[in-house]
C-alpha positions as a LaTeX table, in Angstrom:
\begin{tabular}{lrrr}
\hline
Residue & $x$ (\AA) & $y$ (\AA) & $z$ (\AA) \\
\hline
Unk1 & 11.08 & 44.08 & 18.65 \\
Unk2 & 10.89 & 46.07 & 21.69 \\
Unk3 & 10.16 & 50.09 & 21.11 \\
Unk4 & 13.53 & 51.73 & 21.93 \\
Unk5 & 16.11 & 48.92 & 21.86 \\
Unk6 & 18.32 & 49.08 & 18.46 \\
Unk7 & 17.72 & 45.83 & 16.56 \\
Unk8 & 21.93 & 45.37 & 16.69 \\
Unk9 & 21.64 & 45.20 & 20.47 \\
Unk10 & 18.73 & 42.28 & 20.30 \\
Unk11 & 21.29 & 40.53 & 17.58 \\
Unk12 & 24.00 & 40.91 & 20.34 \\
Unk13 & 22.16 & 39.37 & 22.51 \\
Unk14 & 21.53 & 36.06 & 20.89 \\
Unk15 & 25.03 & 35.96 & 19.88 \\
Unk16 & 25.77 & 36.54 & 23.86 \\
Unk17 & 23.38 & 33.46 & 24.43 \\
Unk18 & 24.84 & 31.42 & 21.98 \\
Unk19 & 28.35 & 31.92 & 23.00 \\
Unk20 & 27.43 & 31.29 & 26.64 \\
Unk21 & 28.70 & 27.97 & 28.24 \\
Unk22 & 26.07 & 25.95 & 28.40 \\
Unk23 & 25.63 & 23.00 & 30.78 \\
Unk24 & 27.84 & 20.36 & 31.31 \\
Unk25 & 27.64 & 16.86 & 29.99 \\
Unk26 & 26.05 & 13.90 & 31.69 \\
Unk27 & 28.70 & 11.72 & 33.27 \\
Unk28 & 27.52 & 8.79 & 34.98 \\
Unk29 & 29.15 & 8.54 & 38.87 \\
Unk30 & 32.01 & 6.22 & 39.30 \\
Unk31 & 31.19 & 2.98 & 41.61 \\
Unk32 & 29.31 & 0.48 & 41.58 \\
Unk33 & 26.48 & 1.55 & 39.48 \\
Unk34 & 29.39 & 1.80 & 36.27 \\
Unk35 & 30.98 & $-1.79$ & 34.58 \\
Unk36 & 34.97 & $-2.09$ & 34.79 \\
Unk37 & 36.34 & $-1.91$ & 31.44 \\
Unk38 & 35.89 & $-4.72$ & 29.14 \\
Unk39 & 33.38 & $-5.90$ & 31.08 \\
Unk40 & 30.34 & $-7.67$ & 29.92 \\
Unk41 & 26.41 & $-6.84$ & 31.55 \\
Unk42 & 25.36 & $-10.40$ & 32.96 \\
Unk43 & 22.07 & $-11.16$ & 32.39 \\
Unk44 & 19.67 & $-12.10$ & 34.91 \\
Unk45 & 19.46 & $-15.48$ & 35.40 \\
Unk46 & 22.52 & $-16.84$ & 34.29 \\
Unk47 & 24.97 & $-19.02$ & 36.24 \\
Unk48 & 28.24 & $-18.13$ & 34.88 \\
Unk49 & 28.10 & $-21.16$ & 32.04 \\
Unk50 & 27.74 & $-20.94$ & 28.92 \\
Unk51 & 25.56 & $-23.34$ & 27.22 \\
Unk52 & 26.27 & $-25.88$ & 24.60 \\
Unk53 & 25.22 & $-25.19$ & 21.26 \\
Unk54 & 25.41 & $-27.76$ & 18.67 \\
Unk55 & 25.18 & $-26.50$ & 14.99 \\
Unk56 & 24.62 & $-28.87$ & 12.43 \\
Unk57 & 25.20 & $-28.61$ & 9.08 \\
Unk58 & 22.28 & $-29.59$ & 6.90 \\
Unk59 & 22.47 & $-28.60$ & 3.54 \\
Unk60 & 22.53 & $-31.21$ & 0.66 \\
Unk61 & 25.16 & $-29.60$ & $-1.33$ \\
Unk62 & 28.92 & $-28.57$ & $-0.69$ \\
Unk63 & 29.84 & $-24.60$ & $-2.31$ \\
Unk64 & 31.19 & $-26.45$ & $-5.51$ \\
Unk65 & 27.57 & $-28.16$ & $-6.23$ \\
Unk66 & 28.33 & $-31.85$ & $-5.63$ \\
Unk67 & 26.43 & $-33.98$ & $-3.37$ \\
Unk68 & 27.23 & $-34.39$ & 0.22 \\
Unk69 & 28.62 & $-37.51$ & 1.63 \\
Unk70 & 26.02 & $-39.13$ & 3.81 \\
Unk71 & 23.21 & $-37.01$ & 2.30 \\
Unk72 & 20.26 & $-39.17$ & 1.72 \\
Unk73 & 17.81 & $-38.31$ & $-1.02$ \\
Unk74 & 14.68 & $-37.22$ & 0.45 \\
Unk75 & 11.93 & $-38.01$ & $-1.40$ \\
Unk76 & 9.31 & $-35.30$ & $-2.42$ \\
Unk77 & 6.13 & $-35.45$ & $-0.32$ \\
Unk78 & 3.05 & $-36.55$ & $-2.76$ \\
Unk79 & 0.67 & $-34.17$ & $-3.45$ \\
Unk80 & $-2.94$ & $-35.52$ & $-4.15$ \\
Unk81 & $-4.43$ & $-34.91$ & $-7.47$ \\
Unk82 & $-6.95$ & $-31.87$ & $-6.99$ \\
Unk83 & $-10.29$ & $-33.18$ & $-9.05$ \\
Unk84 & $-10.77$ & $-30.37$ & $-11.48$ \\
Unk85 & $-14.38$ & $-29.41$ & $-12.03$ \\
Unk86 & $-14.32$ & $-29.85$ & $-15.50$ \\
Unk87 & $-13.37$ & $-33.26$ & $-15.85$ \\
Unk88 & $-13.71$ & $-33.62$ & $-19.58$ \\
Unk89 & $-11.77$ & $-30.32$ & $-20.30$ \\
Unk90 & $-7.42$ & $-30.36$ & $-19.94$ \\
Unk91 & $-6.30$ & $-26.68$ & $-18.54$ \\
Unk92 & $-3.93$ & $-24.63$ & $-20.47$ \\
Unk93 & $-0.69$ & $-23.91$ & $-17.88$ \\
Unk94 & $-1.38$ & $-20.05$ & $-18.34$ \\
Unk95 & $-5.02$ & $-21.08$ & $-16.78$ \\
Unk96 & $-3.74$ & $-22.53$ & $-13.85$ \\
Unk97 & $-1.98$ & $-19.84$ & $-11.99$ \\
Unk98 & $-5.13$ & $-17.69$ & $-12.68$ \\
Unk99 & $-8.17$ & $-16.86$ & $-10.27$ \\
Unk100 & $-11.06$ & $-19.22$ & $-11.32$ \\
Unk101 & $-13.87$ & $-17.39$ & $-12.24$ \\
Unk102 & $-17.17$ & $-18.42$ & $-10.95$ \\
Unk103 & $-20.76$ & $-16.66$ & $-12.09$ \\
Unk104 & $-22.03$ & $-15.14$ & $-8.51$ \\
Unk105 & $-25.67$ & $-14.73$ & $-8.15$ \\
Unk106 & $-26.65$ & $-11.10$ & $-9.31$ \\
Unk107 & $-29.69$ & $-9.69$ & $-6.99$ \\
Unk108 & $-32.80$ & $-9.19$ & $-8.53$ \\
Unk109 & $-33.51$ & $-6.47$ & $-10.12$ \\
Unk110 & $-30.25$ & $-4.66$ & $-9.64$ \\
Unk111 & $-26.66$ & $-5.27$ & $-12.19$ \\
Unk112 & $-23.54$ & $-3.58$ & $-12.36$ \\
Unk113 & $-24.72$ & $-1.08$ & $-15.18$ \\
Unk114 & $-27.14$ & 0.36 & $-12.66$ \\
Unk115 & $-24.05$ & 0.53 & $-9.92$ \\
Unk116 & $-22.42$ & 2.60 & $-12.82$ \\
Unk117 & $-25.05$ & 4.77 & $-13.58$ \\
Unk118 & $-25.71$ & 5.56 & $-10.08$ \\
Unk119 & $-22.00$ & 6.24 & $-9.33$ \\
Unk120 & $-21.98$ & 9.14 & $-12.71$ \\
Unk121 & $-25.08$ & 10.76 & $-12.10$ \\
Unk122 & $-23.19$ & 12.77 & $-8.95$ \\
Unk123 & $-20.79$ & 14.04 & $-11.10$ \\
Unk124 & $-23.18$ & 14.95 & $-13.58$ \\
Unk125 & $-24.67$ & 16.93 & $-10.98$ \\
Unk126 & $-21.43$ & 18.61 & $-9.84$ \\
Unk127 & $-20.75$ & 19.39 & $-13.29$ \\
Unk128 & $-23.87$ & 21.01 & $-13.78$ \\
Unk129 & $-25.08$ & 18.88 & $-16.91$ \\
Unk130 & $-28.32$ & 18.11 & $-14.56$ \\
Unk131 & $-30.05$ & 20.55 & $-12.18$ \\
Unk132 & $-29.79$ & 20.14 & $-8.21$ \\
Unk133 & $-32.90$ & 18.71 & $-7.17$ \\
Unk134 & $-33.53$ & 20.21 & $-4.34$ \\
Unk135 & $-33.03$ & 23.63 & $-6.31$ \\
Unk136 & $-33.90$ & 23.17 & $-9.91$ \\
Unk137 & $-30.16$ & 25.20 & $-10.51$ \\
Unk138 & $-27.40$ & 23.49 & $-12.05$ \\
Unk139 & $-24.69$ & 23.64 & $-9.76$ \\
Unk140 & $-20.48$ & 23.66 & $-10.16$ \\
Unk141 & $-18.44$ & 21.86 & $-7.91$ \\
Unk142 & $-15.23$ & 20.64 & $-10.07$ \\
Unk143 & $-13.83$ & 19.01 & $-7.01$ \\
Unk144 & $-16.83$ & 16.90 & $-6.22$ \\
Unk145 & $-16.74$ & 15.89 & $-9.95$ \\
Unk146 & $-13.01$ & 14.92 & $-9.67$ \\
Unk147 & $-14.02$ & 12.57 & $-6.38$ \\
Unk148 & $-16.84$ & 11.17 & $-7.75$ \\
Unk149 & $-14.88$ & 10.59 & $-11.80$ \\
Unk150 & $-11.83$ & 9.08 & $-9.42$ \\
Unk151 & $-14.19$ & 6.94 & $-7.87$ \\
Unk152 & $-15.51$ & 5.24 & $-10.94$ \\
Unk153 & $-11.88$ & 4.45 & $-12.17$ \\
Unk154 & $-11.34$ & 3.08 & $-9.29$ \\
Unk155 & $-13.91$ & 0.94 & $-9.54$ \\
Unk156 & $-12.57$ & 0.20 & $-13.16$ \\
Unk157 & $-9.02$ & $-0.53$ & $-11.78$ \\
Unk158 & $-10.57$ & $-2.78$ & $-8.66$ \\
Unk159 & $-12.84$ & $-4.81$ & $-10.97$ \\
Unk160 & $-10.64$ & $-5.30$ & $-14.09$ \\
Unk161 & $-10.85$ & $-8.87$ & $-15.34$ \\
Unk162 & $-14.05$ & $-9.56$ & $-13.62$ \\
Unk163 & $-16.07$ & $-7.40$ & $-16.13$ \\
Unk164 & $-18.06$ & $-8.23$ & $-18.96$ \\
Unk165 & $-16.64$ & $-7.06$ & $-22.04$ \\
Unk166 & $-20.19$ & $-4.69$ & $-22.37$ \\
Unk167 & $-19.57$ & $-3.41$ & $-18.93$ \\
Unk168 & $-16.12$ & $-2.83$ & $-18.94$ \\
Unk169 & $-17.14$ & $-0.95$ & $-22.11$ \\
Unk170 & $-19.77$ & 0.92 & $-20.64$ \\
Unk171 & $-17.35$ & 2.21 & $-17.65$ \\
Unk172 & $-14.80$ & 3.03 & $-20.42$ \\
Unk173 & $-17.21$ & 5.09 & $-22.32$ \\
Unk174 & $-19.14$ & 6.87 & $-18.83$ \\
Unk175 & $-15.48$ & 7.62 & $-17.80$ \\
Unk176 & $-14.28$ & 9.24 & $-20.96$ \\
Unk177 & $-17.65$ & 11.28 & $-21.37$ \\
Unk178 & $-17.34$ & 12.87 & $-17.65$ \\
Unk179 & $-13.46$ & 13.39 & $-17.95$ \\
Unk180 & $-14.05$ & 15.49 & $-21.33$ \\
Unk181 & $-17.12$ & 17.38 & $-19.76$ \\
Unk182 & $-14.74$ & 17.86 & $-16.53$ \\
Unk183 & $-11.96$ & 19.34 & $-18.83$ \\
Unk184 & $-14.59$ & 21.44 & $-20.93$ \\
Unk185 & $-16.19$ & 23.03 & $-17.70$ \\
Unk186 & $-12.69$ & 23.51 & $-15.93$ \\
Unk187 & $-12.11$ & 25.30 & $-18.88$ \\
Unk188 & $-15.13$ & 27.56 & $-18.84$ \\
Unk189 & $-14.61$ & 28.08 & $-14.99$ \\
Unk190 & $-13.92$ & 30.72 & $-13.54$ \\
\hline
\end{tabular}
């Protein structure tokens, strides 16, 4: 607000501009450049004609379920028998709409346990159960914690089903253990 001026003159003034007629509406020229009425925009290209479209009906059956006259019974395409690579072994139908599972090749040296390990000891570290090691001082960072426990259940929730039952309990048990320590320092915080 300007020193001096009242504040109901500056109100009065936006009312004035408000008020004000503003300016006009678009209105596109008459003449050429705007269609008669009722008239439809040709499209470039055209001649004039209109083309002949044939629609066909196709479907098998009429709206009351019966059988077209003149329908001929198509017969369903054969699908090859896919050699299974169990031969000696029947599946169960709840097997086959599921994702095989095939053992992959593990690097040496190096197994999911150690991918879990590596992926808690951060938010050990954030939650001060370990000390920094460039400092020797255990540190607090609750939101680092929260990334890093977030991360490992989404590694739970991305790799569910293709788990061993000892892994899947180890990330069960590494999860619970950091979200309890998370609560108990959140806590504590200040």
């Amino acid at each position: 607000m300007a020193c001096g001026t009242p504040a109901f003159a500056l109100i009065a003034s936006k009312t004035e501009w408000y008020h004000r007629p503003h300016a006009p509406r678009f209105v596109p020229p008459r003449g050429e450049a705007r269609m008669a009425e009722g008239a439809k925009p040709e499209e470039p290209g055209q001649d004039g004609q209109k083309p002949n479209i044939k629609v066909t009906d196709r479907r098998h059956f009429t709206l009351d379920g019966e059988r077209r006259a003149g329908v001929e019974e198509e017969p369903e395409p054969a699908v090859p028998p896919v050699a299974s690579p169990n031969p000696g072994r029947a599946k169960r139908p709840e097997e086959e709409t599921r994702f095989e599972h095939r053992p992959l090749d593990e690097p040496e040296g190096v197994d999911f346990t150690m991918l879990i390990n590596a992926m808690a000891q951060p938010a050990l570290l954030y939650l001060g159960e370990i000390p920094h090691p460039a400092t020797g001082q255990p540190t607090l960072d609750l939101e680092g914690a929260r990334i890093q426990i977030d991360m490992l259940d989404l590694l739970r929730v991305k790799c569910r089903g293709n788990m061993t039952p000892q892994e899947d309990n180890l990330l069960e048990s590494v999860l619970h253990q950091l979200r309890m320590r998370y609560v108990a320092r959140s806590k504590s915080a200040p």
